[in-house]
mmCIF file of C-alpha atoms in Angstrom:
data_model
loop_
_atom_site.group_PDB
_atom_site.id
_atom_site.type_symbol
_atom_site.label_atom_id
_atom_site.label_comp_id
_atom_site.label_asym_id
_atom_site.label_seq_id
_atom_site.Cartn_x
_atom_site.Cartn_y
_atom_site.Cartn_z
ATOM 1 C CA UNK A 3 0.000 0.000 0.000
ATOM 2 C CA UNK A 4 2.354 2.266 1.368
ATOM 3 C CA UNK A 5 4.772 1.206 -1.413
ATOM 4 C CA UNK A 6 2.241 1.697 -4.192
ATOM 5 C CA UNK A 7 1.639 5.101 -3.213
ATOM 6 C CA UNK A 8 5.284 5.953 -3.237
ATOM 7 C CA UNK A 9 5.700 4.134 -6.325
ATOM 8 C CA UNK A 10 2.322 6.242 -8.080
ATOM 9 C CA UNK A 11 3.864 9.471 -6.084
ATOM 10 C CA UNK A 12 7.521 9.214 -8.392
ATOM 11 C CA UNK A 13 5.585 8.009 -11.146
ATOM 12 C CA UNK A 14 3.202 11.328 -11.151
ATOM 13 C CA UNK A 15 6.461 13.528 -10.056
ATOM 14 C CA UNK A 16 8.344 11.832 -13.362
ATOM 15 C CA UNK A 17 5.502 12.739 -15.435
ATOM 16 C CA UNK A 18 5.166 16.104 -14.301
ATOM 17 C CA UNK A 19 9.179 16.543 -14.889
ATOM 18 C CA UNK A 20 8.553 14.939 -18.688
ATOM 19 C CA UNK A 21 5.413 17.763 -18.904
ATOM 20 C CA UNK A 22 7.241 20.759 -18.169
ATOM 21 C CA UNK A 23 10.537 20.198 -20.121
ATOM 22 C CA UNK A 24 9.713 19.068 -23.590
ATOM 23 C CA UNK A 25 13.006 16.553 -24.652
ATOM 24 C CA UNK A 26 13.126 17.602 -28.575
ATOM 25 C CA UNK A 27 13.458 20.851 -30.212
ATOM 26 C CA UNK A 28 11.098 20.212 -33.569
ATOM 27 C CA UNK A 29 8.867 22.781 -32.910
ATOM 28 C CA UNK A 30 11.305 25.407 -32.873
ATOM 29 C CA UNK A 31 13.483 24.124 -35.780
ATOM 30 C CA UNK A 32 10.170 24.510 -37.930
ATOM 31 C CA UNK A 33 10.352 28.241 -37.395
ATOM 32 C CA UNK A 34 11.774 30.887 -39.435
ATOM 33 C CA UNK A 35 12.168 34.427 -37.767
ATOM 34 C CA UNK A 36 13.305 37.651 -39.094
ATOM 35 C CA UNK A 37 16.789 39.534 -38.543
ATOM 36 C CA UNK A 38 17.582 42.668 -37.725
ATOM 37 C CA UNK A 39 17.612 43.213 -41.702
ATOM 38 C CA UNK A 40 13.949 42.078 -41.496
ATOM 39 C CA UNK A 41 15.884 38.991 -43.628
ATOM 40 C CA UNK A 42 13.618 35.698 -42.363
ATOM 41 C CA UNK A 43 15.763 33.249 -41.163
ATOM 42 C CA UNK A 44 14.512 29.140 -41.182
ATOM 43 C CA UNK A 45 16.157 27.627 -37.860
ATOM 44 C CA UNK A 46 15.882 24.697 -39.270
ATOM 45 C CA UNK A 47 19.334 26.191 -41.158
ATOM 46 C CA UNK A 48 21.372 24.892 -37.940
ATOM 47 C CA UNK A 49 20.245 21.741 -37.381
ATOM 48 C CA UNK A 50 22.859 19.233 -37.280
ATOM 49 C CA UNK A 51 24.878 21.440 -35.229
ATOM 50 C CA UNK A 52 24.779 22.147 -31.445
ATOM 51 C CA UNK A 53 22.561 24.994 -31.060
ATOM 52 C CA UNK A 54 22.090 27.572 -28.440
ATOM 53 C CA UNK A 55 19.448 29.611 -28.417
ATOM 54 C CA UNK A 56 18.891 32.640 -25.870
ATOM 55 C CA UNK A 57 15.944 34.387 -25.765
ATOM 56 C CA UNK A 58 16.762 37.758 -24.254
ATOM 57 C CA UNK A 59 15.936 41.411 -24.586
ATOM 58 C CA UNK A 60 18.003 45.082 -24.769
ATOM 59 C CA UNK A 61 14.905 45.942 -21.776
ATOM 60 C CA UNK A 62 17.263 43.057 -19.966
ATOM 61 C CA UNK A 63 20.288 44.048 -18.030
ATOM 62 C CA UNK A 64 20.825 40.379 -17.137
ATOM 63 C CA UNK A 65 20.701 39.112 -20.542
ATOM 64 C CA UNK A 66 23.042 41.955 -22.316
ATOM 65 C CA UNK A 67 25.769 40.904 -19.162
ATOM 66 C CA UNK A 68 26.124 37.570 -19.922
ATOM 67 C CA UNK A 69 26.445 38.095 -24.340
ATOM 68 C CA UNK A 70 29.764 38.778 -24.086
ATOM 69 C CA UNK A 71 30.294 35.572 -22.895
ATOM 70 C CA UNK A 72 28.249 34.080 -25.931
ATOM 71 C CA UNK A 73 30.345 35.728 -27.862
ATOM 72 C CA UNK A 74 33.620 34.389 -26.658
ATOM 73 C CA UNK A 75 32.174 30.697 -26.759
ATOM 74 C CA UNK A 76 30.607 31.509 -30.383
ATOM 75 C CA UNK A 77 34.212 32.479 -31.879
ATOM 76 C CA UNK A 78 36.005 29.660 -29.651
ATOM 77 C CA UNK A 79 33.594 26.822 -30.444
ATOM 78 C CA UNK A 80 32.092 27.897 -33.804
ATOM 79 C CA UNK A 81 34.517 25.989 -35.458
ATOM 80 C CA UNK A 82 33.967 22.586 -34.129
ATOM 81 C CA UNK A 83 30.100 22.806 -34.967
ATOM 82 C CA UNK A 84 28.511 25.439 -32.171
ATOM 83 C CA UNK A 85 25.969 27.917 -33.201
ATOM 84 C CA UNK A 86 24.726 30.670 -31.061
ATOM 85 C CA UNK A 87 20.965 31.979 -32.122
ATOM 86 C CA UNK A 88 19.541 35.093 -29.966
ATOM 87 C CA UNK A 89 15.698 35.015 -30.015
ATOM 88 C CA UNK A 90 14.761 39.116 -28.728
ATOM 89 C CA UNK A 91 11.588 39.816 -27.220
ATOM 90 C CA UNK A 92 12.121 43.203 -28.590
ATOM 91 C CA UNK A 93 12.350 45.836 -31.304
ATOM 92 C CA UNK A 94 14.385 45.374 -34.718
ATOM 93 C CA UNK A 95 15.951 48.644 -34.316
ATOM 94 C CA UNK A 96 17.012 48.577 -30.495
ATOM 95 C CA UNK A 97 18.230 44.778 -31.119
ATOM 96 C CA UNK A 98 20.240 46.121 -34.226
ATOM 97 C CA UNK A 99 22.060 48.833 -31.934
ATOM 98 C CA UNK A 100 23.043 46.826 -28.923
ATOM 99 C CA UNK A 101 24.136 44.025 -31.842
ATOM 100 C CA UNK A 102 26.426 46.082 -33.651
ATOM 101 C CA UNK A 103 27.509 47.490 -30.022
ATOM 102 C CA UNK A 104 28.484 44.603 -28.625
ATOM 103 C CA UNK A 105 29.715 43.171 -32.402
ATOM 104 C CA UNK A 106 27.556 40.350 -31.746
ATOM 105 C CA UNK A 107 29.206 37.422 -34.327
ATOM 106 C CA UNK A 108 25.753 35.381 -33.950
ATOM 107 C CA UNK A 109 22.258 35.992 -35.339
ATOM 108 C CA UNK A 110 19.705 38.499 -33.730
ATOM 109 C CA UNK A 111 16.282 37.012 -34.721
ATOM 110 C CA UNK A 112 13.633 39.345 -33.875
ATOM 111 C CA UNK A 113 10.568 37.528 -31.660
ATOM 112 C CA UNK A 114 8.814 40.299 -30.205
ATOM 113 C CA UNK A 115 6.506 39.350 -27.272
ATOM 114 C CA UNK A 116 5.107 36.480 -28.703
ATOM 115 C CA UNK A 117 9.215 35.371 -28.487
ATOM 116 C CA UNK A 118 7.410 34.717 -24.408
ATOM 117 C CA UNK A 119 5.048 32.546 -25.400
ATOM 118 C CA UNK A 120 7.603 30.221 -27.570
ATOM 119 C CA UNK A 121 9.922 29.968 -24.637
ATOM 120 C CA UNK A 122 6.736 28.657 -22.049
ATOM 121 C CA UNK A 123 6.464 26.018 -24.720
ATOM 122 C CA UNK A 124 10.234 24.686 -24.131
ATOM 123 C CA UNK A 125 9.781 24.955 -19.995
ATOM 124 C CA UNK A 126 10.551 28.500 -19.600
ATOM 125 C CA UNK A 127 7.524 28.656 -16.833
ATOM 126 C CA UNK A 128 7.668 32.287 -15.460
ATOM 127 C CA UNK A 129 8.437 34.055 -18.706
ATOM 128 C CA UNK A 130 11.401 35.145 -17.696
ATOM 129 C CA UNK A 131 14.568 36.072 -19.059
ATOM 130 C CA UNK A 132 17.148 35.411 -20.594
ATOM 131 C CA UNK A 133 16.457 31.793 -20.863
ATOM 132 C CA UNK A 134 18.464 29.543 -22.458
ATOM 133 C CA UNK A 135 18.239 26.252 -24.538
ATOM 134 C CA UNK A 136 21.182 23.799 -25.658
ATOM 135 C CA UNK A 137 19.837 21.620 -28.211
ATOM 136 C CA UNK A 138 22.534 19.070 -29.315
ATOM 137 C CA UNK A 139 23.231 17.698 -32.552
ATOM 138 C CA UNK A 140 20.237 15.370 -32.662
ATOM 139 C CA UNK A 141 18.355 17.922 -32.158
ATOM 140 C CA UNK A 142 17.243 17.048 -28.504
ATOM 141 C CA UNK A 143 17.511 19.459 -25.911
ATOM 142 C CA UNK A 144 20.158 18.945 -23.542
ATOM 143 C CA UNK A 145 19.887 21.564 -21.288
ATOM 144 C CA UNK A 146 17.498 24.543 -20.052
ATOM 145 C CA UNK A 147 18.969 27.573 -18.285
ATOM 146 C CA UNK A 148 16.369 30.423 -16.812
ATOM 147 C CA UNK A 149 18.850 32.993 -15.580
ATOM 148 C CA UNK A 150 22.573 33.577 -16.300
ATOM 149 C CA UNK A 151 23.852 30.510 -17.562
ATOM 150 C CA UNK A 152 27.504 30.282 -15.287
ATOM 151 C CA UNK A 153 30.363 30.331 -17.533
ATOM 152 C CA UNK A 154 32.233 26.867 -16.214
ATOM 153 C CA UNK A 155 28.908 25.403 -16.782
ATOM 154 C CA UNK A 156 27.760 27.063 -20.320
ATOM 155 C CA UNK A 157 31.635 25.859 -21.326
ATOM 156 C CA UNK A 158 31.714 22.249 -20.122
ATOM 157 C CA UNK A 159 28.363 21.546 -21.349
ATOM 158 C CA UNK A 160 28.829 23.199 -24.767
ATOM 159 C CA UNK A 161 32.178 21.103 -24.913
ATOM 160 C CA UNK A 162 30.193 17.664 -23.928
ATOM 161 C CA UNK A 163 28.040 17.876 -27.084
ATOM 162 C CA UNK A 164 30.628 19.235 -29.378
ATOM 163 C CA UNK B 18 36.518 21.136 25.302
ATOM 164 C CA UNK B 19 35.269 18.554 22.764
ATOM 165 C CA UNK B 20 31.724 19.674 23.434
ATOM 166 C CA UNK B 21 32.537 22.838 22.404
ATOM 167 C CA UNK B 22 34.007 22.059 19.374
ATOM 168 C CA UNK B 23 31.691 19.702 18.254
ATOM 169 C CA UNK B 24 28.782 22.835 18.772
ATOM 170 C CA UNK B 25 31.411 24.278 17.211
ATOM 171 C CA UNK B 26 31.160 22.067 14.395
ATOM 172 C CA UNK B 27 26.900 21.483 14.735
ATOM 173 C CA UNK B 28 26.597 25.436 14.100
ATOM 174 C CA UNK B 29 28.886 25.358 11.151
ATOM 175 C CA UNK B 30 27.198 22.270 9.183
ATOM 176 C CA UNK B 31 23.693 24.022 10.191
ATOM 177 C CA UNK B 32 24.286 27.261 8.499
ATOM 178 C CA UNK B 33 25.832 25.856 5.806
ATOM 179 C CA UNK B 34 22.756 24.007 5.041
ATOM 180 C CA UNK B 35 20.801 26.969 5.721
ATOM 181 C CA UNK B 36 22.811 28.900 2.991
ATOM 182 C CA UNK B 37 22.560 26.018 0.904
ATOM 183 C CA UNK B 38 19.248 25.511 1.248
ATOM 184 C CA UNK B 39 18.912 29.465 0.776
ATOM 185 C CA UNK B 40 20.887 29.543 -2.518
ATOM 186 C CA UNK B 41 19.110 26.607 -4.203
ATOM 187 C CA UNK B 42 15.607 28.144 -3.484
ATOM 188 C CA UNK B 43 16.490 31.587 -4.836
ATOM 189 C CA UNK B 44 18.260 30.008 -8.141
ATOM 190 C CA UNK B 45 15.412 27.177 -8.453
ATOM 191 C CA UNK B 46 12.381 29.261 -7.502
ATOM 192 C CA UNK B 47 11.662 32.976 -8.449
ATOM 193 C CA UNK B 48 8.652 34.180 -8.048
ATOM 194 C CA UNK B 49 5.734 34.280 -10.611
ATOM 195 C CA UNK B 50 5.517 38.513 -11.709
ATOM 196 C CA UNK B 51 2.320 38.850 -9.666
ATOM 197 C CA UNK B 52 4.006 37.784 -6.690
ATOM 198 C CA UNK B 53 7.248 39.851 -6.823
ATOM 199 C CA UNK B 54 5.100 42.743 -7.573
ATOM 200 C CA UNK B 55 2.320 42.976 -5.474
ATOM 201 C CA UNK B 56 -0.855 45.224 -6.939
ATOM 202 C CA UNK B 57 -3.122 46.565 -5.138
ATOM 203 C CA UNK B 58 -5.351 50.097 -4.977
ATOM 204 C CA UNK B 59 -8.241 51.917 -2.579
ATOM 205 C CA UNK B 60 -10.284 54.461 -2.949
ATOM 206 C CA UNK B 61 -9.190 57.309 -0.533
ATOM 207 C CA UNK B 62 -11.927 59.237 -1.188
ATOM 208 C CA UNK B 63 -14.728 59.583 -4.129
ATOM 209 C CA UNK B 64 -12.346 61.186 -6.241
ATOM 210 C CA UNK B 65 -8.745 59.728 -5.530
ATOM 211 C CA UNK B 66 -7.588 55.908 -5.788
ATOM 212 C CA UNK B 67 -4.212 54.937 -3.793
ATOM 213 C CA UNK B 68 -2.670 52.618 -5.781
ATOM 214 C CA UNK B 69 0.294 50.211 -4.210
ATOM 215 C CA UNK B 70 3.124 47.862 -5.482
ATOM 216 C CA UNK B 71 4.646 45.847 -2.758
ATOM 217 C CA UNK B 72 7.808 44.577 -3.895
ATOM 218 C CA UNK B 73 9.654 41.440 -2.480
ATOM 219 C CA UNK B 74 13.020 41.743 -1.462
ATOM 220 C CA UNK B 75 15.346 40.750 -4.182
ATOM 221 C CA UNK B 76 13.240 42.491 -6.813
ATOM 222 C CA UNK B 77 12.775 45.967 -8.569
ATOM 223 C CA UNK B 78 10.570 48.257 -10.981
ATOM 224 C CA UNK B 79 11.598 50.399 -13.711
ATOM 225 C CA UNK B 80 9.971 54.019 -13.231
ATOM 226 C CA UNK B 81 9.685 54.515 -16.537
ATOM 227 C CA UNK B 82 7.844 51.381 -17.361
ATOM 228 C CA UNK B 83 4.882 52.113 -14.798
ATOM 229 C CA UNK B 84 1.996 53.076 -16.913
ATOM 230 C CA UNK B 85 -1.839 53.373 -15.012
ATOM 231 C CA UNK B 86 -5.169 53.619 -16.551
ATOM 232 C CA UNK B 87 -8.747 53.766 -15.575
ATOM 233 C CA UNK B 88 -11.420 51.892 -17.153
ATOM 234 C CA UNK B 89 -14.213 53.684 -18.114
ATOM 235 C CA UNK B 90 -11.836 55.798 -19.811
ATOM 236 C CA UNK B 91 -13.845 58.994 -18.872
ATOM 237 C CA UNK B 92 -13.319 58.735 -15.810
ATOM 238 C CA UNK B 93 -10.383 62.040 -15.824
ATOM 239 C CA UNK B 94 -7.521 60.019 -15.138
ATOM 240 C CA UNK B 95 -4.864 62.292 -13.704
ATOM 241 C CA UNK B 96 -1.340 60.510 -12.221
ATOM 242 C CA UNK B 97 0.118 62.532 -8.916
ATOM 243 C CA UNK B 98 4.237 62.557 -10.300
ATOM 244 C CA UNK B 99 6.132 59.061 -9.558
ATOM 245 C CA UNK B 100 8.502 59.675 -6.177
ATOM 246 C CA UNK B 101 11.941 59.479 -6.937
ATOM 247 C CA UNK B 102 13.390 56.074 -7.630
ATOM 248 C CA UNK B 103 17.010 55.223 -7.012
ATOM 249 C CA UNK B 104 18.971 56.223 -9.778
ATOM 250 C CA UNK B 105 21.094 53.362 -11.624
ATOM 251 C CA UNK B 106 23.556 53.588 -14.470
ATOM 252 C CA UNK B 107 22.375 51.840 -17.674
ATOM 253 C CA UNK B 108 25.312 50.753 -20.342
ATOM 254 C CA UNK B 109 22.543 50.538 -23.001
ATOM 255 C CA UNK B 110 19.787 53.066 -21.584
ATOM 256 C CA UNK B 111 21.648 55.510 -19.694
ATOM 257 C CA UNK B 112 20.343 57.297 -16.450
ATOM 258 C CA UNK B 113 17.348 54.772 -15.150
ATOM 259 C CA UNK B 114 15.570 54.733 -12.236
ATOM 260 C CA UNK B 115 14.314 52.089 -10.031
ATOM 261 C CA UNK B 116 11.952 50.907 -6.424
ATOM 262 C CA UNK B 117 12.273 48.691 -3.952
ATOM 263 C CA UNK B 118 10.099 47.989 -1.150
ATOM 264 C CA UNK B 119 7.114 50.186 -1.098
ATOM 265 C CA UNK B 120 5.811 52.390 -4.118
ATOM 266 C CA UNK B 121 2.509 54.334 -3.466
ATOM 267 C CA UNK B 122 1.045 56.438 -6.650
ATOM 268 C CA UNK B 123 -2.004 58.457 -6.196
ATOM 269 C CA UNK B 124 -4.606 58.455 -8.986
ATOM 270 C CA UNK B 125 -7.147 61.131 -9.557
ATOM 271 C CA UNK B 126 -10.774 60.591 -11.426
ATOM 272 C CA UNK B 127 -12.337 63.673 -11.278
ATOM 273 C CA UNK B 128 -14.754 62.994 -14.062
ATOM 274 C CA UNK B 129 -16.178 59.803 -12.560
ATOM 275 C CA UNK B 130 -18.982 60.068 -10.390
ATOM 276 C CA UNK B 131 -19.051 58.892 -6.837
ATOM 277 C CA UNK B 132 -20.219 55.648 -5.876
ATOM 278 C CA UNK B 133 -19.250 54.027 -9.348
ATOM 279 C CA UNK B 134 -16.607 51.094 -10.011
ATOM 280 C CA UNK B 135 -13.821 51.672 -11.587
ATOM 281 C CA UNK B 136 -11.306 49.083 -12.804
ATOM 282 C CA UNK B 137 -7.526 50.304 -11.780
ATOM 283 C CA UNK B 138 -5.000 49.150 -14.284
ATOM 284 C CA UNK B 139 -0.976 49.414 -14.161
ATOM 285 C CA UNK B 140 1.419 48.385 -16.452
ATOM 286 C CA UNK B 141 5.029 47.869 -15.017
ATOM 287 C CA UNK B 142 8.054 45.890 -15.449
ATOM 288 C CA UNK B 143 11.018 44.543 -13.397
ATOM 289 C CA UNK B 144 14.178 42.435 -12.399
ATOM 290 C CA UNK B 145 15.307 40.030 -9.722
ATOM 291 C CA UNK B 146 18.626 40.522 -8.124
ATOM 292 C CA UNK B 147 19.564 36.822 -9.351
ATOM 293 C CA UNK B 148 19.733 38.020 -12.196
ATOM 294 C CA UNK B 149 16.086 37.828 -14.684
ATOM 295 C CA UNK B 150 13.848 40.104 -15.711
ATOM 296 C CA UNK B 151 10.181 40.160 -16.125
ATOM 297 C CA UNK B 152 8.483 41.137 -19.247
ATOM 298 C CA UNK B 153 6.314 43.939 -19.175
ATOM 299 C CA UNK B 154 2.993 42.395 -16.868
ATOM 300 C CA UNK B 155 -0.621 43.966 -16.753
ATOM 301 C CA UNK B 156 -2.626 43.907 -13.409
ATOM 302 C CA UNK B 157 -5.936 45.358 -12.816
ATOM 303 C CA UNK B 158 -7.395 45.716 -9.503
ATOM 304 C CA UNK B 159 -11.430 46.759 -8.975
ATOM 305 C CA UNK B 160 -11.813 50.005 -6.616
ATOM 306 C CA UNK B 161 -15.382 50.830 -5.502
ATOM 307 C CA UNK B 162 -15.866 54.714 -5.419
ATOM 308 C CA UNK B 163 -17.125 55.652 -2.094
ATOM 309 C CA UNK B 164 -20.254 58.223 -2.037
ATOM 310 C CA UNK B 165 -19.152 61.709 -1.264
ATOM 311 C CA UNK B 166 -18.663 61.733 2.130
ATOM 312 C CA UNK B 167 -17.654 58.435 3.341
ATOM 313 C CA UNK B 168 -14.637 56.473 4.490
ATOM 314 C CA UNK B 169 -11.745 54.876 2.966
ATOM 315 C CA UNK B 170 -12.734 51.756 1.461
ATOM 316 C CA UNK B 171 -10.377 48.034 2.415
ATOM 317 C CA UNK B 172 -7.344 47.486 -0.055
ATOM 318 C CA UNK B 173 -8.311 45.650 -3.191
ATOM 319 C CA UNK B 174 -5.761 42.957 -3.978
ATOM 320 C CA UNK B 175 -4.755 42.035 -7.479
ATOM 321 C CA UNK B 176 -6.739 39.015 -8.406
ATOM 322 C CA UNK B 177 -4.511 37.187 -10.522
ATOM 323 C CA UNK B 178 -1.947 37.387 -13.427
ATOM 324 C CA UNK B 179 -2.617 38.795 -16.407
ATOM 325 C CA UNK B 180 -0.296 39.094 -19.523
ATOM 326 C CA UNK B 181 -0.534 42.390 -21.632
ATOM 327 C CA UNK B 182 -3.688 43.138 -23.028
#
């Protein structure tokens, strides 16, 4: 009895995990988005590849902190099959400026708000941001990050999949 | 002696696991918008509404993302000036300004008649210290007018989250 109930407690708690944090990243590798040259862009482009894709916005102080960091791992690890993606949940023309600031050596896709709602599909709960996905070359996500992503872990787990 | 250090020793493994504990919750669990920016408004008297943000420790508004309206529209909306906000420097924006704590706003309707309902809505947006930020959220709040005359009606809580319009 007692053991049954544990066993349908883990059992619901498993399925709950599996609910929130959808495993493969299909639905967002059937999207194409524009850049900040209002160019759409097909994400299905980078498949293949290890992908990370951070949603973020100029609005977030967070999010433009830790880009510099992207940047580094985009020029270190491009090579070897890594592709940054930025998804903002803001304006083409703000995105544009802090991109050519920061000489930002990935793509700016533009997602506006709705950029939110895409992000609550693949676990990002609170709407929050920046929120990050690593999607590996199968095209299964590997890893969620809502906050900074540390840069020990955003390294080792980039060089894992690579 | 070895009583002592082993309290010592008790004290030490207890706040580690307090700090632990502490650390995991804050990078595991922030709170949902609604909740690290508490809404809420009163009618002062048949003409003014007190409106309120209670923010949690850890967590901040932009002044210049607070936006208020009054539905009906008529109803003369007039916003008394935002207090001061602790002034931060931007890299992208510039000069911005922020609150913590406590942020009362008073809102005059001097077109609506007393006694009415009026729906109290404020736009605003905000960080967490650990480091996210909130996209602009949308909470409205119902305030019953009181009839000239009368006192200050209970605080009206936000009911429950609502995502732009």
């Amino acid at each position: 009895m007692g053991a049954a109930a544990i066993l349908a407690l883990a059992g619901g708690m498993a399925l709950a995990v599996w609910d929130r944090a959808p495993r493969d990243a299909s639905a967002l590798f059937s999207l194409s988005l524009p850049d900040t040259s209002g160019q759409r862009q097909s994400l299905s482009q980078w498949r293949g590849k290890v992908v990370v894709v951070n949603f973020w916005a100029t609005w977030c102080a967070p999010c433009r902190e830790e880009m510099p960091e992207f940047v580094r791992a985009q020029r270190e690890f491009g090579p070897r099959g890594l592709q940054f993606v930025g998804i903002a949940v803001d304006e083409p023309d703000k995105v544009a400026q802090f991109a050519k600031e920061l000489e930002l050596n990935y793509p700016a896709l533009i997602g506006g708000y709705g950029a939110i709602e895409l992000s609550k599909t693949l676990g990002n709960q609170l709407s929050a941001l920046p929120f990050t996905i690593v999607i590996d070359r199968t095209g299964a996500i590997a890893r969620t990050q809502l906050g900074p992503f540390k840069t020990d872990k955003l390294r080792s787990t980039i060089d894992n999949l690579l | 002696m070895r009583t002592r250090c082993l309290r010592i020793l008790l004290h030490a493994l207890a706040v580690t696991a307090l700090a632990l504990v502490a650390s995991a919750s804050a990078q595991v669990n922030p709170l949902a918008p609604e909740k690290a920016f508490r809404f809420s408004a009163r009618a002062l008297d048949p003409h003014t509404v007190e409106a309120r943000f209670s923010i949690a420790d850890g967590y901040y508004l932009y002044r210049d993302k607070l936006h208020f309206a009054v539905e009906p529209a008529a109803s003369g909306l007039t916003v008394s000036s935002l207090p001061n906000g602790k002034i931060k420097e931007d890299q992208f924006f510039g000069r911005v300004e922020t609150y913590r704590g406590n942020l009362i706003v008073t809102l005059q309707l001097q077109a609506t008649p007393p006694g009415q309902r009026v729906v109290v809505q404020a736009e605003s947006q905000g960080c967490a210290d650990l480091g996210i930020c909130y996209p602009p959220n949308i909470q409205r709040v119902t305030v019953a007018l009181p009839a000239a005359g009368s006192a200050p009606t209970p605080i009206d809580e936000a009911p429950k989250k609502q995502w732009f319009k």
